[in-house]
Amino acid sequence: MNHKFYRSRPMKGLVWILTCGFLCVSLVCGLFLSYMLSKDQSPIQMADTYPKSSMFADDLNTAAGKIAAAYSNTSRFSSVTDDSCMIDLDEVLNDQPLSGKNTSGLAYSFSDLKKWVSDSWSYDSDPGHTIVICEKEDGTKEYFPFSDFQDQIKNGTLNFRYNQQFLHDDVWTEKEAYDMIMSELEYDYLEKEVSVNALTGIYGSDKTTLKYVSVSSCTQTPLVEDFSPEGGTSLLDILNHDPNWNDRVLDALNALEKTLSLVSAYMDSQNVLQEYGTNSNLTWLLVDNENKKAFSNQEISYSSAASLLSKIKQTPVYVLAGSDRSFKTAGTAISNTGHGILSASAWLQNIESYLNLSDYTFAMAMDTDYPAADIFSAHADTYQIYQKWARPALAGFAAGLILTLIGSLWLCFNAGRTSKDGNIHLTFIDRWFTEIYGVVLFLIWFLPFAYVINHSALITLYENAQSGRKAHAFVLISLLLYTFVLMLSFVLGMIRRIRTKTFWKNSLTCRIFSLIRLFFHKLKDFFALYFTNTALKITLTLGLAVFLFFQFIFSILAVNTPQIFLLLLFVMDAAALVWVLKKADGQDQITLGLKKITEGDLQYKIPTDRLKGNQKRTAEYINNIGSGLDAAVDKSLRDERLKTELITNVSHDIKTPLTSIINYISLLKQENFTDPKICGYLDILDEKAHRLKTLTEDVVEASKISTGNVSLNIQPLNFTELAQQVCGEFQEQFQRRQLTIVTLFSAKQPTILADGQKMWRVLSNLFTNIYKYAMEGTRVYISLENQGTKVVFTAKNISAQALNFSADQLTERFIRGDLSRSTEGSGLGLSIAKTLTELQKGSFRLYLDGDLFKVVITFPVEKKLPEEDK
């Protein structure tokens, strides 16, 4: 048995599990390496220590930028000594030094602004808070929230007076003009020119006092006012009452937005200074030589800055830069030669983008003992982990990918193959349409992760997994593993389909093309059929077309004049029905006649009195065929009887003198001739005479069987005993040709209903055939099996001659296995055996496979068992 265990299902399941496990290892290592690369840490080339790594260079560069920005943001508020100071919006708008006082009339307290920023300031997108600008005759402005202005219009405090020329030219009503003005005011669309053209003015409640000459909307969205300015309830209150700000609504809004941005940057800077404060491993110093100021996370003044700078220069890791583009460094990955991980020019460009100083000195030093717990100590610990796991992670990533690829290729190579044989076996799913199989797998992959595989969500998931969040990493790895399993399943399914050549044959596209091809084939057959006997088909087509035409005309006319045309329509349909029924009746008569003739009633004639046209001619042809068949059958029967009588009479006439010849040969043998030639001649005469006798008996037997002149004595017969007796009878003959009989009989001896003598003749003819034509020195296999309701007798042997003809030919009369006819035989043995078997309700089947000759005889088991078997 060709049993290959590595193709078994348990082995394939194990390889599936191992492949998925290798992929998980590769994904975990890949995430770790991806996180390292995001920090510019190459797993192959890593610095010896954290300060010489790109991670430290980035951390230090980031800290320098934050500190420089913090200095720039906090220096703007150097004059603001406490939270009670005021921030004047005009000073902020014009980039003037902050005085800490309300100098322009519009200012907020520093404490309110910091609270405002802490609560996350925002814009007021409510249309009801749009700023409405009303202009008086003297040119001054008055500002309203849109909702307040709308209320005054609705309650009659303010009234529109429309320009009648505007209404006449544009063909508008006052209601339409009102809706247009209010809608554009609400959504910042109304301009001053529009209101001047549409209105002659806005009047008070008495409708005679002119209040405003025009109205418009502010195009800038206001901020949500969490706090009020000094001296007013709101920003609009200051604009309405302070002449300095009355016509500067956009300046006020821009100044407030800029002020909040500055205060927000100031508070962020305070957080930065706290992050890199005295509890940091980083010591930094920024000296403003022009203004004689020093800025550091240490307690210093400008006069003591030189001492701190000298101390910084003595540390193992420091960076020192100045406004003259001078740069010094020690123990870091930052290089002033351009060959380091971060160049000095990039570092200087980073801090100078925030500093606006003409003469400065900036120095930073790192305590590499990391006594404080800050970002530098955390990254130093992380870097040590990088150094420990970088190379193992790279090896695990590469090995996992390689083993995953090997496992996938192994599964692809053995896809469909089983352990019992090397053939490809399709699964239930492989019998689906190829397109449906692909769509189902895609939906199985897509639907559970319809949200996750969204582009932005997938990137967020990857970034969170990369940053070390275990839950997100588990979800990402599970998603990728799930995708891999489905993709590999799809590939394996496609391989099985390709190997069994069902990829295209079992596809929906192929079926559609097949249907299209079948349609055109049927269409071609239709046209071929239509243009055969064209005259009749054209006549039927024209008749149908005329019928449908009048049917259509009468149906249309029946709508207007239903009485007469409905009657005509009914008459025409009734006539068509009668014609169809007559044709159907004629077809039934022809079908009945064909059935009678095929059943053997050749004298039957189809009545033609009610038939017309083609049907009548067809019936006459069939009647003539029946007469011809009847005459042919009679002639065939007469010929068969004459042939049978001739064979019987000739055989009988030959048998009488043949018997005399055999008897005289027997008498001659008793004379004891001494001449060996005479003895040899007598043996040949005896052999040939007996052969002629056997041939004559076979011919007579075949003749009786063909005419049915055979009497059967059916009774229960032990098939096993009969087969054993025949094997014993032929044992000596088989030994003369060195043929070995190998028997395999079932333990239970089956009983059949048959004629014992006839069954002996069947098996005797079969064994005689084997004796004559089997190859010498081979085995003859005889088996008898009881297969439930039937008994199967099988005989197999190797033929001495090439069997280059069909098995059915051997059971025909006068056909021999030796086509050269050099051996003895009549060619009737197997034919007689088959006919006798079938007369006893058995089955005689002959099979040829190369030189293998095989006969299978099958009989039903007797339902009532004999007494000895009960």
PDB file of N, CA and C in Angstrom, residues 695-781:
ATOM      1  N   LEU A 695     -18.121 -31.666 -31.947  1.00  0.00           N
ATOM      2  CA  LEU A 695     -18.574 -30.529 -32.752  1.00  0.00           C
ATOM      3  C   LEU A 695     -20.016 -30.703 -33.171  1.00  0.00           C
ATOM      4  N   THR A 696     -20.352 -31.947 -33.585  1.00  0.00           N
ATOM      5  CA  THR A 696     -21.729 -32.215 -34.018  1.00  0.00           C
ATOM      6  C   THR A 696     -22.699 -32.033 -32.851  1.00  0.00           C
ATOM      7  N   GLU A 697     -22.333 -32.536 -31.680  1.00  0.00           N
ATOM      8  CA  GLU A 697     -23.199 -32.372 -30.504  1.00  0.00           C
ATOM      9  C   GLU A 697     -23.361 -30.905 -30.130  1.00  0.00           C
ATOM     10  N   ASP A 698     -22.258 -30.119 -30.230  1.00  0.00           N
ATOM     11  CA  ASP A 698     -22.343 -28.687 -29.905  1.00  0.00           C
ATOM     12  C   ASP A 698     -23.264 -27.962 -30.868  1.00  0.00           C
ATOM     13  N   VAL A 699     -23.160 -28.334 -32.158  1.00  0.00           N
ATOM     14  CA  VAL A 699     -24.021 -27.679 -33.156  1.00  0.00           C
ATOM     15  C   VAL A 699     -25.479 -27.977 -32.882  1.00  0.00           C
ATOM     16  N   VAL A 700     -25.772 -29.258 -32.580  1.00  0.00           N
ATOM     17  CA  VAL A 700     -27.149 -29.642 -32.277  1.00  0.00           C
ATOM     18  C   VAL A 700     -27.644 -28.915 -31.024  1.00  0.00           C
ATOM     19  N   GLU A 701     -26.766 -28.862 -30.005  1.00  0.00           N
ATOM     20  CA  GLU A 701     -27.141 -28.195 -28.752  1.00  0.00           C
ATOM     21  C   GLU A 701     -27.416 -26.718 -28.984  1.00  0.00           C
ATOM     22  N   ALA A 702     -26.539 -26.058 -29.754  1.00  0.00           N
ATOM     23  CA  ALA A 702     -26.728 -24.640 -30.044  1.00  0.00           C
ATOM     24  C   ALA A 702     -27.994 -24.402 -30.832  1.00  0.00           C
ATOM     25  N   SER A 703     -28.298 -25.333 -31.748  1.00  0.00           N
ATOM     26  CA  SER A 703     -29.515 -25.196 -32.542  1.00  0.00           C
ATOM     27  C   SER A 703     -30.750 -25.300 -31.662  1.00  0.00           C
ATOM     28  N   LYS A 704     -30.743 -26.294 -30.737  1.00  0.00           N
ATOM     29  CA  LYS A 704     -31.880 -26.426 -29.825  1.00  0.00           C
ATOM     30  C   LYS A 704     -32.062 -25.189 -28.947  1.00  0.00           C
ATOM     31  N   ILE A 705     -30.937 -24.650 -28.468  1.00  0.00           N
ATOM     32  CA  ILE A 705     -31.018 -23.485 -27.569  1.00  0.00           C
ATOM     33  C   ILE A 705     -31.571 -22.275 -28.307  1.00  0.00           C
ATOM     34  N   SER A 706     -31.111 -22.080 -29.560  1.00  0.00           N
ATOM     35  CA  SER A 706     -31.549 -20.912 -30.327  1.00  0.00           C
ATOM     36  C   SER A 706     -33.026 -20.966 -30.653  1.00  0.00           C
ATOM     37  N   THR A 707     -33.580 -22.184 -30.807  1.00  0.00           N
ATOM     38  CA  THR A 707     -35.014 -22.333 -31.106  1.00  0.00           C
ATOM     39  C   THR A 707     -35.845 -22.471 -29.847  1.00  0.00           C
ATOM     40  N   GLY A 708     -35.190 -22.465 -28.682  1.00  0.00           N
ATOM     41  CA  GLY A 708     -35.923 -22.596 -27.434  1.00  0.00           C
ATOM     42  C   GLY A 708     -36.381 -23.996 -27.133  1.00  0.00           C
ATOM     43  N   ASN A 709     -35.858 -24.940 -27.833  1.00  0.00           N
ATOM     44  CA  ASN A 709     -36.267 -26.345 -27.663  1.00  0.00           C
ATOM     45  C   ASN A 709     -35.380 -27.018 -26.613  1.00  0.00           C
ATOM     46  N   VAL A 710     -35.344 -26.428 -25.410  1.00  0.00           N
ATOM     47  CA  VAL A 710     -34.523 -26.939 -24.316  1.00  0.00           C
ATOM     48  C   VAL A 710     -35.420 -27.073 -23.091  1.00  0.00           C
ATOM     49  N   SER A 711     -35.421 -28.206 -22.483  1.00  0.00           N
ATOM     50  CA  SER A 711     -36.202 -28.419 -21.256  1.00  0.00           C
ATOM     51  C   SER A 711     -35.274 -28.279 -20.054  1.00  0.00           C
ATOM     52  N   LEU A 712     -35.757 -27.561 -19.035  1.00  0.00           N
ATOM     53  CA  LEU A 712     -34.957 -27.296 -17.831  1.00  0.00           C
ATOM     54  C   LEU A 712     -35.618 -27.948 -16.636  1.00  0.00           C
ATOM     55  N   ASN A 713     -34.817 -28.586 -15.811  1.00  0.00           N
ATOM     56  CA  ASN A 713     -35.283 -29.190 -14.565  1.00  0.00           C
ATOM     57  C   ASN A 713     -34.741 -28.346 -13.403  1.00  0.00           C
ATOM     58  N   ILE A 714     -35.484 -27.290 -13.062  1.00  0.00           N
ATOM     59  CA  ILE A 714     -35.034 -26.326 -12.049  1.00  0.00           C
ATOM     60  C   ILE A 714     -35.301 -26.895 -10.666  1.00  0.00           C
ATOM     61  N   GLN A 715     -34.256 -26.905  -9.852  1.00  0.00           N
ATOM     62  CA  GLN A 715     -34.367 -27.363  -8.470  1.00  0.00           C
ATOM     63  C   GLN A 715     -33.208 -26.767  -7.670  1.00  0.00           C
ATOM     64  N   PRO A 716     -33.286 -26.770  -6.336  1.00  0.00           N
ATOM     65  CA  PRO A 716     -32.173 -26.226  -5.517  1.00  0.00           C
ATOM     66  C   PRO A 716     -30.872 -26.950  -5.808  1.00  0.00           C
ATOM     67  N   LEU A 717     -29.828 -26.183  -5.968  1.00  0.00           N
ATOM     68  CA  LEU A 717     -28.525 -26.726  -6.354  1.00  0.00           C
ATOM     69  C   LEU A 717     -27.437 -26.103  -5.491  1.00  0.00           C
ATOM     70  N   ASN A 718     -26.585 -26.943  -4.881  1.00  0.00           N
ATOM     71  CA  ASN A 718     -25.452 -26.453  -4.098  1.00  0.00           C
ATOM     72  C   ASN A 718     -24.339 -26.068  -5.077  1.00  0.00           C
ATOM     73  N   PHE A 719     -24.197 -24.748  -5.272  1.00  0.00           N
ATOM     74  CA  PHE A 719     -23.268 -24.234  -6.279  1.00  0.00           C
ATOM     75  C   PHE A 719     -21.827 -24.587  -5.896  1.00  0.00           C
ATOM     76  N   THR A 720     -21.512 -24.599  -4.595  1.00  0.00           N
ATOM     77  CA  THR A 720     -20.137 -24.857  -4.147  1.00  0.00           C
ATOM     78  C   THR A 720     -19.726 -26.291  -4.484  1.00  0.00           C
ATOM     79  N   GLU A 721     -20.620 -27.266  -4.201  1.00  0.00           N
ATOM     80  CA  GLU A 721     -20.292 -28.659  -4.503  1.00  0.00           C
ATOM     81  C   GLU A 721     -20.096 -28.869  -5.999  1.00  0.00           C
ATOM     82  N   LEU A 722     -20.960 -28.222  -6.810  1.00  0.00           N
ATOM     83  CA  LEU A 722     -20.843 -28.364  -8.253  1.00  0.00           C
ATOM     84  C   LEU A 722     -19.510 -27.816  -8.741  1.00  0.00           C
ATOM     85  N   ALA A 723     -19.114 -26.620  -8.225  1.00  0.00           N
ATOM     86  CA  ALA A 723     -17.854 -26.017  -8.645  1.00  0.00           C
ATOM     87  C   ALA A 723     -16.671 -26.875  -8.227  1.00  0.00           C
ATOM     88  N   GLN A 724     -16.744 -27.488  -7.016  1.00  0.00           N
ATOM     89  CA  GLN A 724     -15.646 -28.341  -6.550  1.00  0.00           C
ATOM     90  C   GLN A 724     -15.528 -29.599  -7.415  1.00  0.00           C
ATOM     91  N   GLN A 725     -16.685 -30.184  -7.810  1.00  0.00           N
ATOM     92  CA  GLN A 725     -16.653 -31.374  -8.652  1.00  0.00           C
ATOM     93  C   GLN A 725     -16.030 -31.080 -10.013  1.00  0.00           C
ATOM     94  N   VAL A 726     -16.386 -29.924 -10.588  1.00  0.00           N
ATOM     95  CA  VAL A 726     -15.832 -29.573 -11.902  1.00  0.00           C
ATOM     96  C   VAL A 726     -14.334 -29.342 -11.777  1.00  0.00           C
ATOM     97  N   CYS A 727     -13.897 -28.675 -10.687  1.00  0.00           N
ATOM     98  CA  CYS A 727     -12.456 -28.454 -10.491  1.00  0.00           C
ATOM     99  C   CYS A 727     -11.722 -29.799 -10.379  1.00  0.00           C
ATOM    100  N   GLY A 728     -12.327 -30.761  -9.647  1.00  0.00           N
ATOM    101  CA  GLY A 728     -11.689 -32.068  -9.530  1.00  0.00           C
ATOM    102  C   GLY A 728     -11.661 -32.804 -10.849  1.00  0.00           C
ATOM    103  N   GLU A 729     -12.732 -32.646 -11.655  1.00  0.00           N
ATOM    104  CA  GLU A 729     -12.805 -33.314 -12.950  1.00  0.00           C
ATOM    105  C   GLU A 729     -11.698 -32.850 -13.881  1.00  0.00           C
ATOM    106  N   PHE A 730     -11.402 -31.573 -13.851  1.00  0.00           N
ATOM    107  CA  PHE A 730     -10.426 -31.011 -14.781  1.00  0.00           C
ATOM    108  C   PHE A 730      -9.033 -30.922 -14.177  1.00  0.00           C
ATOM    109  N   GLN A 731      -8.840 -31.405 -12.941  1.00  0.00           N
ATOM    110  CA  GLN A 731      -7.547 -31.272 -12.279  1.00  0.00           C
ATOM    111  C   GLN A 731      -6.446 -31.964 -13.086  1.00  0.00           C
ATOM    112  N   GLU A 732      -6.724 -33.196 -13.537  1.00  0.00           N
ATOM    113  CA  GLU A 732      -5.707 -33.958 -14.268  1.00  0.00           C
ATOM    114  C   GLU A 732      -5.368 -33.309 -15.605  1.00  0.00           C
ATOM    115  N   GLN A 733      -6.406 -32.803 -16.316  1.00  0.00           N
ATOM    116  CA  GLN A 733      -6.150 -32.144 -17.608  1.00  0.00           C
ATOM    117  C   GLN A 733      -5.303 -30.886 -17.414  1.00  0.00           C
ATOM    118  N   PHE A 734      -5.624 -30.096 -16.385  1.00  0.00           N
ATOM    119  CA  PHE A 734      -4.884 -28.856 -16.135  1.00  0.00           C
ATOM    120  C   PHE A 734      -3.420 -29.159 -15.807  1.00  0.00           C
ATOM    121  N   GLN A 735      -3.189 -30.266 -15.092  1.00  0.00           N
ATOM    122  CA  GLN A 735      -1.813 -30.614 -14.735  1.00  0.00           C
ATOM    123  C   GLN A 735      -0.976 -30.924 -15.972  1.00  0.00           C
ATOM    124  N   ARG A 736      -1.642 -31.513 -17.017  1.00  0.00           N
ATOM    125  CA  ARG A 736      -0.897 -31.813 -18.246  1.00  0.00           C
ATOM    126  C   ARG A 736      -0.358 -30.528 -18.895  1.00  0.00           C
ATOM    127  N   ARG A 737      -1.045 -29.418 -18.715  1.00  0.00           N
ATOM    128  CA  ARG A 737      -0.578 -28.132 -19.278  1.00  0.00           C
ATOM    129  C   ARG A 737       0.048 -27.240 -18.206  1.00  0.00           C
ATOM    130  N   GLN A 738       0.363 -27.873 -17.027  1.00  0.00           N
ATOM    131  CA  GLN A 738       1.028 -27.156 -15.920  1.00  0.00           C
ATOM    132  C   GLN A 738       0.200 -25.940 -15.473  1.00  0.00           C
ATOM    133  N   LEU A 739      -1.103 -26.093 -15.426  1.00  0.00           N
ATOM    134  CA  LEU A 739      -2.010 -25.049 -14.939  1.00  0.00           C
ATOM    135  C   LEU A 739      -2.389 -25.371 -13.501  1.00  0.00           C
ATOM    136  N   THR A 740      -2.207 -24.390 -12.605  1.00  0.00           N
ATOM    137  CA  THR A 740      -2.486 -24.585 -11.182  1.00  0.00           C
ATOM    138  C   THR A 740      -3.808 -23.919 -10.835  1.00  0.00           C
ATOM    139  N   ILE A 741      -4.732 -24.682 -10.266  1.00  0.00           N
ATOM    140  CA  ILE A 741      -6.036 -24.132  -9.871  1.00  0.00           C
ATOM    141  C   ILE A 741      -5.938 -23.578  -8.450  1.00  0.00           C
ATOM    142  N   VAL A 742      -6.293 -22.317  -8.284  1.00  0.00           N
ATOM    143  CA  VAL A 742      -6.326 -21.671  -6.970  1.00  0.00           C
ATOM    144  C   VAL A 742      -7.779 -21.330  -6.671  1.00  0.00           C
ATOM    145  N   THR A 743      -8.364 -21.980  -5.649  1.00  0.00           N
ATOM    146  CA  THR A 743      -9.781 -21.798  -5.337  1.00  0.00           C
ATOM    147  C   THR A 743      -9.952 -20.947  -4.092  1.00  0.00           C
ATOM    148  N   LEU A 744     -11.031 -20.187  -4.081  1.00  0.00           N
ATOM    149  CA  LEU A 744     -11.393 -19.364  -2.924  1.00  0.00           C
ATOM    150  C   LEU A 744     -12.912 -19.400  -2.826  1.00  0.00           C
ATOM    151  N   PHE A 745     -13.419 -20.335  -1.966  1.00  0.00           N
ATOM    152  CA  PHE A 745     -14.858 -20.496  -1.801  1.00  0.00           C
ATOM    153  C   PHE A 745     -15.264 -19.962  -0.427  1.00  0.00           C
ATOM    154  N   SER A 746     -16.429 -19.340  -0.355  1.00  0.00           N
ATOM    155  CA  SER A 746     -16.922 -18.812   0.916  1.00  0.00           C
ATOM    156  C   SER A 746     -17.288 -19.959   1.845  1.00  0.00           C
ATOM    157  N   ALA A 747     -17.237 -19.705   3.139  1.00  0.00           N
ATOM    158  CA  ALA A 747     -17.502 -20.752   4.128  1.00  0.00           C
ATOM    159  C   ALA A 747     -18.958 -21.217   4.059  1.00  0.00           C
ATOM    160  N   LYS A 748     -19.846 -20.292   3.825  1.00  0.00           N
ATOM    161  CA  LYS A 748     -21.254 -20.635   3.717  1.00  0.00           C
ATOM    162  C   LYS A 748     -21.554 -21.075   2.290  1.00  0.00           C
ATOM    163  N   GLN A 749     -22.034 -22.315   2.120  1.00  0.00           N
ATOM    164  CA  GLN A 749     -22.272 -22.856   0.785  1.00  0.00           C
ATOM    165  C   GLN A 749     -23.624 -22.358   0.278  1.00  0.00           C
ATOM    166  N   PRO A 750     -23.630 -21.502  -0.763  1.00  0.00           N
ATOM    167  CA  PRO A 750     -24.895 -20.932  -1.251  1.00  0.00           C
ATOM    168  C   PRO A 750     -25.674 -21.929  -2.090  1.00  0.00           C
ATOM    169  N   THR A 751     -26.988 -21.795  -2.096  1.00  0.00           N
ATOM    170  CA  THR A 751     -27.879 -22.636  -2.873  1.00  0.00           C
ATOM    171  C   THR A 751     -28.614 -21.770  -3.899  1.00  0.00           C
ATOM    172  N   ILE A 752     -28.649 -22.251  -5.151  1.00  0.00           N
ATOM    173  CA  ILE A 752     -29.336 -21.527  -6.219  1.00  0.00           C
ATOM    174  C   ILE A 752     -30.397 -22.428  -6.821  1.00  0.00           C
ATOM    175  N   LEU A 753     -31.307 -21.851  -7.601  1.00  0.00           N
ATOM    176  CA  LEU A 753     -32.314 -22.606  -8.332  1.00  0.00           C
ATOM    177  C   LEU A 753     -31.846 -22.756  -9.770  1.00  0.00           C
ATOM    178  N   ALA A 754     -31.459 -23.964 -10.184  1.00  0.00           N
ATOM    179  CA  ALA A 754     -30.924 -24.183 -11.525  1.00  0.00           C
ATOM    180  C   ALA A 754     -31.046 -25.657 -11.890  1.00  0.00           C
ATOM    181  N   ASP A 755     -30.778 -25.947 -13.164  1.00  0.00           N
ATOM    182  CA  ASP A 755     -30.731 -27.312 -13.682  1.00  0.00           C
ATOM    183  C   ASP A 755     -29.295 -27.815 -13.511  1.00  0.00           C
ATOM    184  N   GLY A 756     -29.123 -28.920 -12.757  1.00  0.00           N
ATOM    185  CA  GLY A 756     -27.786 -29.396 -12.455  1.00  0.00           C
ATOM    186  C   GLY A 756     -27.016 -29.792 -13.697  1.00  0.00           C
ATOM    187  N   GLN A 757     -27.656 -30.501 -14.629  1.00  0.00           N
ATOM    188  CA  GLN A 757     -26.958 -30.936 -15.846  1.00  0.00           C
ATOM    189  C   GLN A 757     -26.539 -29.743 -16.692  1.00  0.00           C
ATOM    190  N   LYS A 758     -27.454 -28.763 -16.803  1.00  0.00           N
ATOM    191  CA  LYS A 758     -27.123 -27.596 -17.632  1.00  0.00           C
ATOM    192  C   LYS A 758     -26.007 -26.774 -16.985  1.00  0.00           C
ATOM    193  N   MET A 759     -26.018 -26.664 -15.655  1.00  0.00           N
ATOM    194  CA  MET A 759     -24.961 -25.916 -14.986  1.00  0.00           C
ATOM    195  C   MET A 759     -23.624 -26.641 -15.105  1.00  0.00           C
ATOM    196  N   TRP A 760     -23.696 -28.040 -15.079  1.00  0.00           N
ATOM    197  CA  TRP A 760     -22.452 -28.791 -15.322  1.00  0.00           C
ATOM    198  C   TRP A 760     -21.929 -28.485 -16.708  1.00  0.00           C
ATOM    199  N   ARG A 761     -22.816 -28.368 -17.702  1.00  0.00           N
ATOM    200  CA  ARG A 761     -22.392 -28.067 -19.078  1.00  0.00           C
ATOM    201  C   ARG A 761     -21.782 -26.656 -19.153  1.00  0.00           C
ATOM    202  N   VAL A 762     -22.375 -25.700 -18.412  1.00  0.00           N
ATOM    203  CA  VAL A 762     -21.850 -24.325 -18.407  1.00  0.00           C
ATOM    204  C   VAL A 762     -20.417 -24.310 -17.878  1.00  0.00           C
ATOM    205  N   LEU A 763     -20.215 -24.906 -16.688  1.00  0.00           N
ATOM    206  CA  LEU A 763     -18.880 -24.874 -16.088  1.00  0.00           C
ATOM    207  C   LEU A 763     -17.903 -25.728 -16.887  1.00  0.00           C
ATOM    208  N   SER A 764     -18.394 -26.854 -17.458  1.00  0.00           N
ATOM    209  CA  SER A 764     -17.512 -27.712 -18.255  1.00  0.00           C
ATOM    210  C   SER A 764     -17.011 -26.968 -19.487  1.00  0.00           C
ATOM    211  N   ASN A 765     -17.920 -26.254 -20.173  1.00  0.00           N
ATOM    212  CA  ASN A 765     -17.501 -25.470 -21.341  1.00  0.00           C
ATOM    213  C   ASN A 765     -16.492 -24.391 -20.949  1.00  0.00           C
ATOM    214  N   LEU A 766     -16.731 -23.746 -19.786  1.00  0.00           N
ATOM    215  CA  LEU A 766     -15.827 -22.694 -19.323  1.00  0.00           C
ATOM    216  C   LEU A 766     -14.447 -23.263 -19.015  1.00  0.00           C
ATOM    217  N   PHE A 767     -14.390 -24.398 -18.288  1.00  0.00           N
ATOM    218  CA  PHE A 767     -13.099 -24.993 -17.930  1.00  0.00           C
ATOM    219  C   PHE A 767     -12.391 -25.538 -19.173  1.00  0.00           C
ATOM    220  N   THR A 768     -13.165 -26.056 -20.119  1.00  0.00           N
ATOM    221  CA  THR A 768     -12.560 -26.530 -21.374  1.00  0.00           C
ATOM    222  C   THR A 768     -11.912 -25.382 -22.119  1.00  0.00           C
ATOM    223  N   ASN A 769     -12.591 -24.239 -22.131  1.00  0.00           N
ATOM    224  CA  ASN A 769     -12.044 -23.043 -22.801  1.00  0.00           C
ATOM    225  C   ASN A 769     -10.745 -22.599 -22.125  1.00  0.00           C
ATOM    226  N   ILE A 770     -10.738 -22.658 -20.779  1.00  0.00           N
ATOM    227  CA  ILE A 770      -9.530 -22.266 -20.038  1.00  0.00           C
ATOM    228  C   ILE A 770      -8.393 -23.243 -20.344  1.00  0.00           C
ATOM    229  N   TYR A 771      -8.732 -24.527 -20.364  1.00  0.00           N
ATOM    230  CA  TYR A 771      -7.713 -25.560 -20.631  1.00  0.00           C
ATOM    231  C   TYR A 771      -7.075 -25.350 -22.007  1.00  0.00           C
ATOM    232  N   LYS A 772      -7.880 -24.984 -23.005  1.00  0.00           N
ATOM    233  CA  LYS A 772      -7.382 -24.851 -24.368  1.00  0.00           C
ATOM    234  C   LYS A 772      -6.539 -23.585 -24.559  1.00  0.00           C
ATOM    235  N   TYR A 773      -6.957 -22.492 -23.956  1.00  0.00           N
ATOM    236  CA  TYR A 773      -6.380 -21.197 -24.333  1.00  0.00           C
ATOM    237  C   TYR A 773      -5.543 -20.531 -23.237  1.00  0.00           C
ATOM    238  N   ALA A 774      -5.447 -21.106 -22.021  1.00  0.00           N
ATOM    239  CA  ALA A 774      -4.637 -20.505 -20.957  1.00  0.00           C
ATOM    240  C   ALA A 774      -3.154 -20.714 -21.240  1.00  0.00           C
ATOM    241  N   MET A 775      -2.333 -19.788 -20.788  1.00  0.00           N
ATOM    242  CA  MET A 775      -0.891 -19.900 -20.958  1.00  0.00           C
ATOM    243  C   MET A 775      -0.349 -20.967 -20.011  1.00  0.00           C
ATOM    244  N   GLU A 776       0.484 -21.833 -20.528  1.00  0.00           N
ATOM    245  CA  GLU A 776       1.042 -22.894 -19.721  1.00  0.00           C
ATOM    246  C   GLU A 776       1.917 -22.335 -18.600  1.00  0.00           C
ATOM    247  N   GLY A 777       1.877 -23.076 -17.466  1.00  0.00           N
ATOM    248  CA  GLY A 777       2.712 -22.686 -16.342  1.00  0.00           C
ATOM    249  C   GLY A 777       2.141 -21.515 -15.548  1.00  0.00           C
ATOM    250  N   THR A 778       0.848 -21.187 -15.726  1.00  0.00           N
ATOM    251  CA  THR A 778       0.237 -20.072 -14.997  1.00  0.00           C
ATOM    252  C   THR A 778      -0.819 -20.599 -14.032  1.00  0.00           C
ATOM    253  N   ARG A 779      -1.391 -19.699 -13.269  1.00  0.00           N
ATOM    254  CA  ARG A 779      -2.414 -20.068 -12.292  1.00  0.00           C
ATOM    255  C   ARG A 779      -3.796 -19.732 -12.845  1.00  0.00           C
ATOM    256  N   VAL A 780      -4.764 -20.531 -12.436  1.00  0.00           N
ATOM    257  CA  VAL A 780      -6.175 -20.299 -12.759  1.00  0.00           C
ATOM    258  C   VAL A 780      -6.907 -20.063 -11.434  1.00  0.00           C
ATOM    259  N   TYR A 781      -7.516 -18.887 -11.307  1.00  0.00           N
ATOM    260  CA  TYR A 781      -8.165 -18.495 -10.049  1.00  0.00           C
ATOM    261  C   TYR A 781      -9.673 -18.725 -10.169  1.00  0.00           C
TER     262      TYR A 781
END
